[in-house]
Tab-separated table of C-alpha atoms in Angstrom:
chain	number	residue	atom	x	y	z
A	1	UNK	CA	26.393	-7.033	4.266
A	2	UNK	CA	23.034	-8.421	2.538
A	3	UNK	CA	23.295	-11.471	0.363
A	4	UNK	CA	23.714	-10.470	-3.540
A	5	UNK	CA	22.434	-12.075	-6.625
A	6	UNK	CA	24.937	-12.247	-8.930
A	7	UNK	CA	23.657	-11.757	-12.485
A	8	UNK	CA	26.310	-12.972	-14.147
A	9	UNK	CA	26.819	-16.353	-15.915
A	10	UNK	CA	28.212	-19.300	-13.457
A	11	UNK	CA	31.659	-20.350	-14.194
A	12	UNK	CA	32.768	-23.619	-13.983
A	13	UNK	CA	34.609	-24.025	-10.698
A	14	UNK	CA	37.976	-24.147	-10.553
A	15	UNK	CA	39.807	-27.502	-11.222
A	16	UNK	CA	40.334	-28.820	-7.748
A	17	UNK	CA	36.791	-28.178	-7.157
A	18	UNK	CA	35.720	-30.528	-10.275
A	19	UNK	CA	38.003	-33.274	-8.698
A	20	UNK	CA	36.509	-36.761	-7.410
A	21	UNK	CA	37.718	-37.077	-3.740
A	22	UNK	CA	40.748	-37.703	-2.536
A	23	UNK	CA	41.922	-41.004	-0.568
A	24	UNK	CA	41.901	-39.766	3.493
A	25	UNK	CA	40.684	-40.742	6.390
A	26	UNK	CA	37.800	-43.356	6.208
A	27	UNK	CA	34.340	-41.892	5.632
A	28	UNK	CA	30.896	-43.656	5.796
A	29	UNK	CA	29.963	-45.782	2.868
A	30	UNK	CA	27.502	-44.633	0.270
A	31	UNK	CA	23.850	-44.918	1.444
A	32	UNK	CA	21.971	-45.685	-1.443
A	33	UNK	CA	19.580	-42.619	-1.041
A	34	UNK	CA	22.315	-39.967	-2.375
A	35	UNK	CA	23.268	-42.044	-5.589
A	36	UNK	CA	26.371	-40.406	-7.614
A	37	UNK	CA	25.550	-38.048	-10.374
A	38	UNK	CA	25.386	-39.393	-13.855
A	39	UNK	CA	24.972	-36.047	-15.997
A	40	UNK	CA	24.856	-32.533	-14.670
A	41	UNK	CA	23.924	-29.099	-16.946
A	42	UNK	CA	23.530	-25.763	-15.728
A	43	UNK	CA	19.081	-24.778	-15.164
A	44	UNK	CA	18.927	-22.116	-17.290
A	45	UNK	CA	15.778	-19.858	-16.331
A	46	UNK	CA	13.197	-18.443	-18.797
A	47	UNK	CA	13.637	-14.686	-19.052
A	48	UNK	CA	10.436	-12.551	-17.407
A	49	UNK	CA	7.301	-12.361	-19.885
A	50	UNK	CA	9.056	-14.733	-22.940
A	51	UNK	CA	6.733	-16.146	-25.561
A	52	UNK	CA	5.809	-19.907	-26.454
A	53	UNK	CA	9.321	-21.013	-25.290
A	54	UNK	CA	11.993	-19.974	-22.770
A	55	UNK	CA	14.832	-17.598	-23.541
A	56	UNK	CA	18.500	-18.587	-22.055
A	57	UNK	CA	19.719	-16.076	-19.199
A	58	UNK	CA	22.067	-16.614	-16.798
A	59	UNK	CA	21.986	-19.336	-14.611
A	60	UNK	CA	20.455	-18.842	-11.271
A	61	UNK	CA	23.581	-18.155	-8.569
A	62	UNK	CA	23.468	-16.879	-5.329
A	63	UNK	CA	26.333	-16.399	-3.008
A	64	UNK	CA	26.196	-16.443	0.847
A	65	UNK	CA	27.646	-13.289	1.656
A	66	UNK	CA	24.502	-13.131	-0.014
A	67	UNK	CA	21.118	-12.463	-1.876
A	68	UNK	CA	19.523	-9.043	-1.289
A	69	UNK	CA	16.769	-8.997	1.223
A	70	UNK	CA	13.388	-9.338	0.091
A	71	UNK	CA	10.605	-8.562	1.999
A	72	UNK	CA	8.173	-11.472	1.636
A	73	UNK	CA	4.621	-10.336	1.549
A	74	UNK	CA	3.044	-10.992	5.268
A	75	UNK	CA	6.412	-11.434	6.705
A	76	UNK	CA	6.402	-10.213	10.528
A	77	UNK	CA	9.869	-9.530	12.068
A	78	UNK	CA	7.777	-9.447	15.505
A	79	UNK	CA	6.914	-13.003	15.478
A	80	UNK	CA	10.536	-14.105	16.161
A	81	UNK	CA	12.504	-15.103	13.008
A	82	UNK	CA	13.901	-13.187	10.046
A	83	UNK	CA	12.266	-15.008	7.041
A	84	UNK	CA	11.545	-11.045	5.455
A	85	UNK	CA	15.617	-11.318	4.969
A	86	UNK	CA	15.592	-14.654	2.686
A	87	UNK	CA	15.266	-14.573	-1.112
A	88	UNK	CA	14.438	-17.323	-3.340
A	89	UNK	CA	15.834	-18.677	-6.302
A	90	UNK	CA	14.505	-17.900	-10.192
A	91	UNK	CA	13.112	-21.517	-9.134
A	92	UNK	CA	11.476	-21.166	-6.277
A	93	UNK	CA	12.580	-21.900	-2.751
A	94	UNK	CA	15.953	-24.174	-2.557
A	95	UNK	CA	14.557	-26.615	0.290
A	96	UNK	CA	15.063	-30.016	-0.175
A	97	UNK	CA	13.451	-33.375	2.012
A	98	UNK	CA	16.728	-34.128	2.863
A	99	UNK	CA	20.493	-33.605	1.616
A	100	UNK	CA	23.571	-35.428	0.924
A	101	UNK	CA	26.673	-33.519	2.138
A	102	UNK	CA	30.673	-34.331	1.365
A	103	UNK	CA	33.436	-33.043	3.568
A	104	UNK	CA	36.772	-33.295	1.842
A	105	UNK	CA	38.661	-35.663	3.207
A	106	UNK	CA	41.946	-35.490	5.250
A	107	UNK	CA	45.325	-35.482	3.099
A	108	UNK	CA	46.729	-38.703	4.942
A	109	UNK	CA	50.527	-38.733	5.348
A	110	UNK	CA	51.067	-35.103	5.362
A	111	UNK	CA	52.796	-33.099	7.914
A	112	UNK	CA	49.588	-30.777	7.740
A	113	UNK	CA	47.694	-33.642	8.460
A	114	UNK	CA	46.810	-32.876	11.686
A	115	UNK	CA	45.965	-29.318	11.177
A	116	UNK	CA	43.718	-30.400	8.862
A	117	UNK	CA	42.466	-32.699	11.418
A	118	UNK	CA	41.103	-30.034	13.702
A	119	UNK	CA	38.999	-28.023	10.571
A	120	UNK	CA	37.969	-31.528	10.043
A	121	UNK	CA	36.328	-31.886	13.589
A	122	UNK	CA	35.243	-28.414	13.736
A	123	UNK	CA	32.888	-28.549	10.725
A	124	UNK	CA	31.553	-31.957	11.829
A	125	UNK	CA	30.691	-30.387	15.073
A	126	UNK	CA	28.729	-27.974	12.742
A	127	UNK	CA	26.933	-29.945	10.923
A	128	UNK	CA	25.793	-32.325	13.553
A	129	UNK	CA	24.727	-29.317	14.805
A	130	UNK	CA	22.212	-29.072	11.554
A	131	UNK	CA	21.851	-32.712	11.811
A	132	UNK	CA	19.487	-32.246	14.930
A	133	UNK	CA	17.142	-29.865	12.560
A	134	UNK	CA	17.321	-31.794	9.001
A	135	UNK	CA	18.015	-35.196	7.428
A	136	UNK	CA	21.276	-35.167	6.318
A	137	UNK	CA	23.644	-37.958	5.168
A	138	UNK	CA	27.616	-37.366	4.988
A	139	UNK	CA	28.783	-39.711	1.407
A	140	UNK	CA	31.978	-41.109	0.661
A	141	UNK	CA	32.421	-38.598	-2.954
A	142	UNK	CA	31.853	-35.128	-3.800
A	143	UNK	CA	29.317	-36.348	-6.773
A	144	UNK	CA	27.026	-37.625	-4.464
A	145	UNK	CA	26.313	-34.837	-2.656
A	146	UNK	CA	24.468	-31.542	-2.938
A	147	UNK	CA	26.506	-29.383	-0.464
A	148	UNK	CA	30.007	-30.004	-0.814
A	149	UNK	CA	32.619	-28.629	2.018
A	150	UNK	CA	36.170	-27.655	0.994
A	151	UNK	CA	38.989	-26.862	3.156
A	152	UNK	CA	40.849	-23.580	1.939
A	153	UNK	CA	40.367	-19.780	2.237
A	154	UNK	CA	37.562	-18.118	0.134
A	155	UNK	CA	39.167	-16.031	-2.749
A	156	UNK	CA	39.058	-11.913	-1.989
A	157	UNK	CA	36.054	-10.499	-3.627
A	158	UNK	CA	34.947	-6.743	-4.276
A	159	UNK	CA	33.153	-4.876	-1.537
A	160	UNK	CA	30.023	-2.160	-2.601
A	161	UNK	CA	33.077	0.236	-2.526
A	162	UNK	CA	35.161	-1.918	-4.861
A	163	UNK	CA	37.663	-2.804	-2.466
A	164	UNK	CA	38.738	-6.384	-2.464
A	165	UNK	CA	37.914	-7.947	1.191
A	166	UNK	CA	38.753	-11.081	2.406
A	167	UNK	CA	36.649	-13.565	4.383
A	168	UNK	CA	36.553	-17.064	6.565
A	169	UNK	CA	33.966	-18.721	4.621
A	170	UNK	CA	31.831	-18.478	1.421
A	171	UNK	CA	28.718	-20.762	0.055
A	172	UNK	CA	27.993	-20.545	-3.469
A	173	UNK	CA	24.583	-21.737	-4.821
A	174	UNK	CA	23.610	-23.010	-8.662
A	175	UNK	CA	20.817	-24.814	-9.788
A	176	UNK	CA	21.852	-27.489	-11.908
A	177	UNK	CA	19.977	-29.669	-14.157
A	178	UNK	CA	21.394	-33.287	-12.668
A	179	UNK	CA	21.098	-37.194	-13.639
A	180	UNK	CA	20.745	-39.750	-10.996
A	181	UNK	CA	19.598	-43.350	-11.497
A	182	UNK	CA	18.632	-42.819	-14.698
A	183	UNK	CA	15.848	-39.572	-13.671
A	184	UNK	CA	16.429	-35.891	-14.143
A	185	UNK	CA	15.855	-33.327	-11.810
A	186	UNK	CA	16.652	-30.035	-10.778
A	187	UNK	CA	18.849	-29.746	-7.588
A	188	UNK	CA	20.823	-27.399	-5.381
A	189	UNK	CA	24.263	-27.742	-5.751
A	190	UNK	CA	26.110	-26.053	-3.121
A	191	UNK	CA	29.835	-25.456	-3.018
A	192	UNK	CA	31.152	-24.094	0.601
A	193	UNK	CA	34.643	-22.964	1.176
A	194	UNK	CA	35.591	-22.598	4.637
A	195	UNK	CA	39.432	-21.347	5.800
A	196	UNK	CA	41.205	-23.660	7.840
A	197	UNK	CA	43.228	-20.684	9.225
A	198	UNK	CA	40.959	-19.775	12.337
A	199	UNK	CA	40.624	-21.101	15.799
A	200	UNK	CA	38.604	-24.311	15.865
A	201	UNK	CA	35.543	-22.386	17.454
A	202	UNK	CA	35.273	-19.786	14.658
A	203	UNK	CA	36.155	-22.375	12.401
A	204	UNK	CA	32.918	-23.883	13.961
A	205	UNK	CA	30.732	-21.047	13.701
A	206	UNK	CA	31.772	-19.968	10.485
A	207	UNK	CA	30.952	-23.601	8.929
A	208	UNK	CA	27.871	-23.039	10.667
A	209	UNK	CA	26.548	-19.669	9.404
A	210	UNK	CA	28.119	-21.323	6.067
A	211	UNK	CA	25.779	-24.094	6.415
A	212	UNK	CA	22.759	-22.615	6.801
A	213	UNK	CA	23.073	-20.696	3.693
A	214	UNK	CA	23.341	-24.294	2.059
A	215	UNK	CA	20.532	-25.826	3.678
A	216	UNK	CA	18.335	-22.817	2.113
A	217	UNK	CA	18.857	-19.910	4.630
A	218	UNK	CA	19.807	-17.386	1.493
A	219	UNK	CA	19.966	-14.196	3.729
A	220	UNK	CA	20.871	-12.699	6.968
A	221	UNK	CA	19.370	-12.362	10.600
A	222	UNK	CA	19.442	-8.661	11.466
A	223	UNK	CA	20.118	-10.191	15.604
A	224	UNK	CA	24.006	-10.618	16.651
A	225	UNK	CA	22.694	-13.905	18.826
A	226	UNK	CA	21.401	-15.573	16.115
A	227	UNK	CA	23.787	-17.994	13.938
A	228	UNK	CA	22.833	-16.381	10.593
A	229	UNK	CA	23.547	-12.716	11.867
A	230	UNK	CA	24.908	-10.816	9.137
A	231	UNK	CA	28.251	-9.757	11.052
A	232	UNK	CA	29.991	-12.408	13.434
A	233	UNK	CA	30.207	-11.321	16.725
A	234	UNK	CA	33.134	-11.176	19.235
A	235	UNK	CA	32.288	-14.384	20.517
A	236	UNK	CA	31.210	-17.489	18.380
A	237	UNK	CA	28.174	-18.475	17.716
A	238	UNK	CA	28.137	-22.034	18.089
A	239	UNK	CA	24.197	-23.042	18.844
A	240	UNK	CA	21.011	-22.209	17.212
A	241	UNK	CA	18.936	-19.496	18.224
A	242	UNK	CA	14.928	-20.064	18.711
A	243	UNK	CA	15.016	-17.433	15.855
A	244	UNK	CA	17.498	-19.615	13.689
A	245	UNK	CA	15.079	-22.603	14.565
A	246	UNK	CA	12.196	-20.367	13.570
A	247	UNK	CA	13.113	-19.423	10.321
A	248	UNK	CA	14.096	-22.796	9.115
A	249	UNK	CA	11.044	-24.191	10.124
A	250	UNK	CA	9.241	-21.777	8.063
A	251	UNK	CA	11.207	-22.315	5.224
A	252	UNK	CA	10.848	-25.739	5.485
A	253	UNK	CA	7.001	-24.805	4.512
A	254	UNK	CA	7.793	-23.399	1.630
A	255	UNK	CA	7.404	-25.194	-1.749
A	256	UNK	CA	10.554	-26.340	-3.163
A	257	UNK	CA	12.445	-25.930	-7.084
A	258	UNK	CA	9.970	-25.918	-9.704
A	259	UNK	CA	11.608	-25.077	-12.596
């Protein structure tokens, strides 16, 4: 299905998900270009046609099971992407010059360890596979980073028919109001569950999809090939498509958060 806005206000996430990371397996060291946040607020957008001052809404949140398509004016299907399938933010277009992205960390000592070993090396292979499109850093903690990758199974959410469905992976976007060295800004934060309970490849090309919608891809392709297709196909997906390429590349264009 299409991406969906939710218009409701963003809770806080649950309390694992607010945790610093865990001890695990060693990790890069902290480049000094993703410093740790010092202060983070939900952005809370002015509502359409307010006076003198903005009046709180609900925070900007988008999900990656996704935004509803909007059809961008001059957008050409024919031309070989699918940017007429990506919405915004309230904010503009979440594109960044580059991003700093945490994996959580292996659970050393445990007999699950090396289960948790092969979702490990599965999303790596994914993003290394976004790697070769955008400049992205892997940090040692979650506070560092904009796009956060946690190992368990997506919660079941309602369908259009209100039947709970379950899924392999989920991306949730809010834009957050965040302190770094001392400057504010607004930022992407990105949280992106992905189940360990899959084969390694779909585990692969569901951290994939997953990670496109985090690196600004908020919709679907309408083309089975292509990595953001909006229903996985029978056999994983584990490249980029010259559409994929296509679209990010245009988005890339785009002007970024201006709040």
């Amino acid at each position: 299905m299409q991406p969906v806005s939710l218009p409701v206000p963003s809770p806080e996430p649950p309390p694992l998900l607010r945790q610093g990371a865990p001890s695990g397996a060693a990790i890069p060291a902290p480049r000094s270009d993703c410093p740790p946040l010092q202060q983070s607020r939900p952005w809370i957008a002015p509502e359409p046609g307010a006076g003198a001052g903005p009046t709180p809404r609900q925070a900007d949140r988008q999900v990656g099971e996704g935004a509803q398509a909007s059809h961008l004016p001059g957008a050409d299907a024919g031309v070989g992407d699918y940017r007429q399938h990506l919405k915004p933010t309230a904010a503009g277009w979440p594109v960044r010059s580059s991003w700093c992205v945490w994996i959580e960390p292996l659970a050393s000592g445990t007999p699950a360890s090396s289960f948790e070993a092969r979702w490990q090396r599965a999303v790596e292979a994914a993003l290394a596979t976004w790697q070769g499109e955008l400049p992205i850093q892997r940090v040692a903690t979650a506070d560092q980073a904009q796009v956060r990758l946690w190992r368990r199974r997506p919660p079941l959410k309602s369908g259009p028919d209100g039947a709970l469905r379950a899924s392999h992976g989920r991306a949730l976007l809010e834009l957050r109001q965040v302190q770094r060295l001392g400057q504010w800004q607004l930022e992407p934060l990105v949280e992106v569950l992905i189940s360990p309970g899959q084969r390694p490849k779909a585990i692969q090309a569901t951290s994939l999809h997953e990670l496109g919608h985090a690196f600004g891809l908020w919709g679907h392709s309408d083309q089975g090939g292509d990595v953001m297709a909006v229903s996985p196909t029978a056999r994983p997906v584990l490249s980029l498509s010259p559409r994929d390429r296509a679209t990010l590349r245009w988005l890339l264009r785009q002007p970024g958060l201006a709040p």
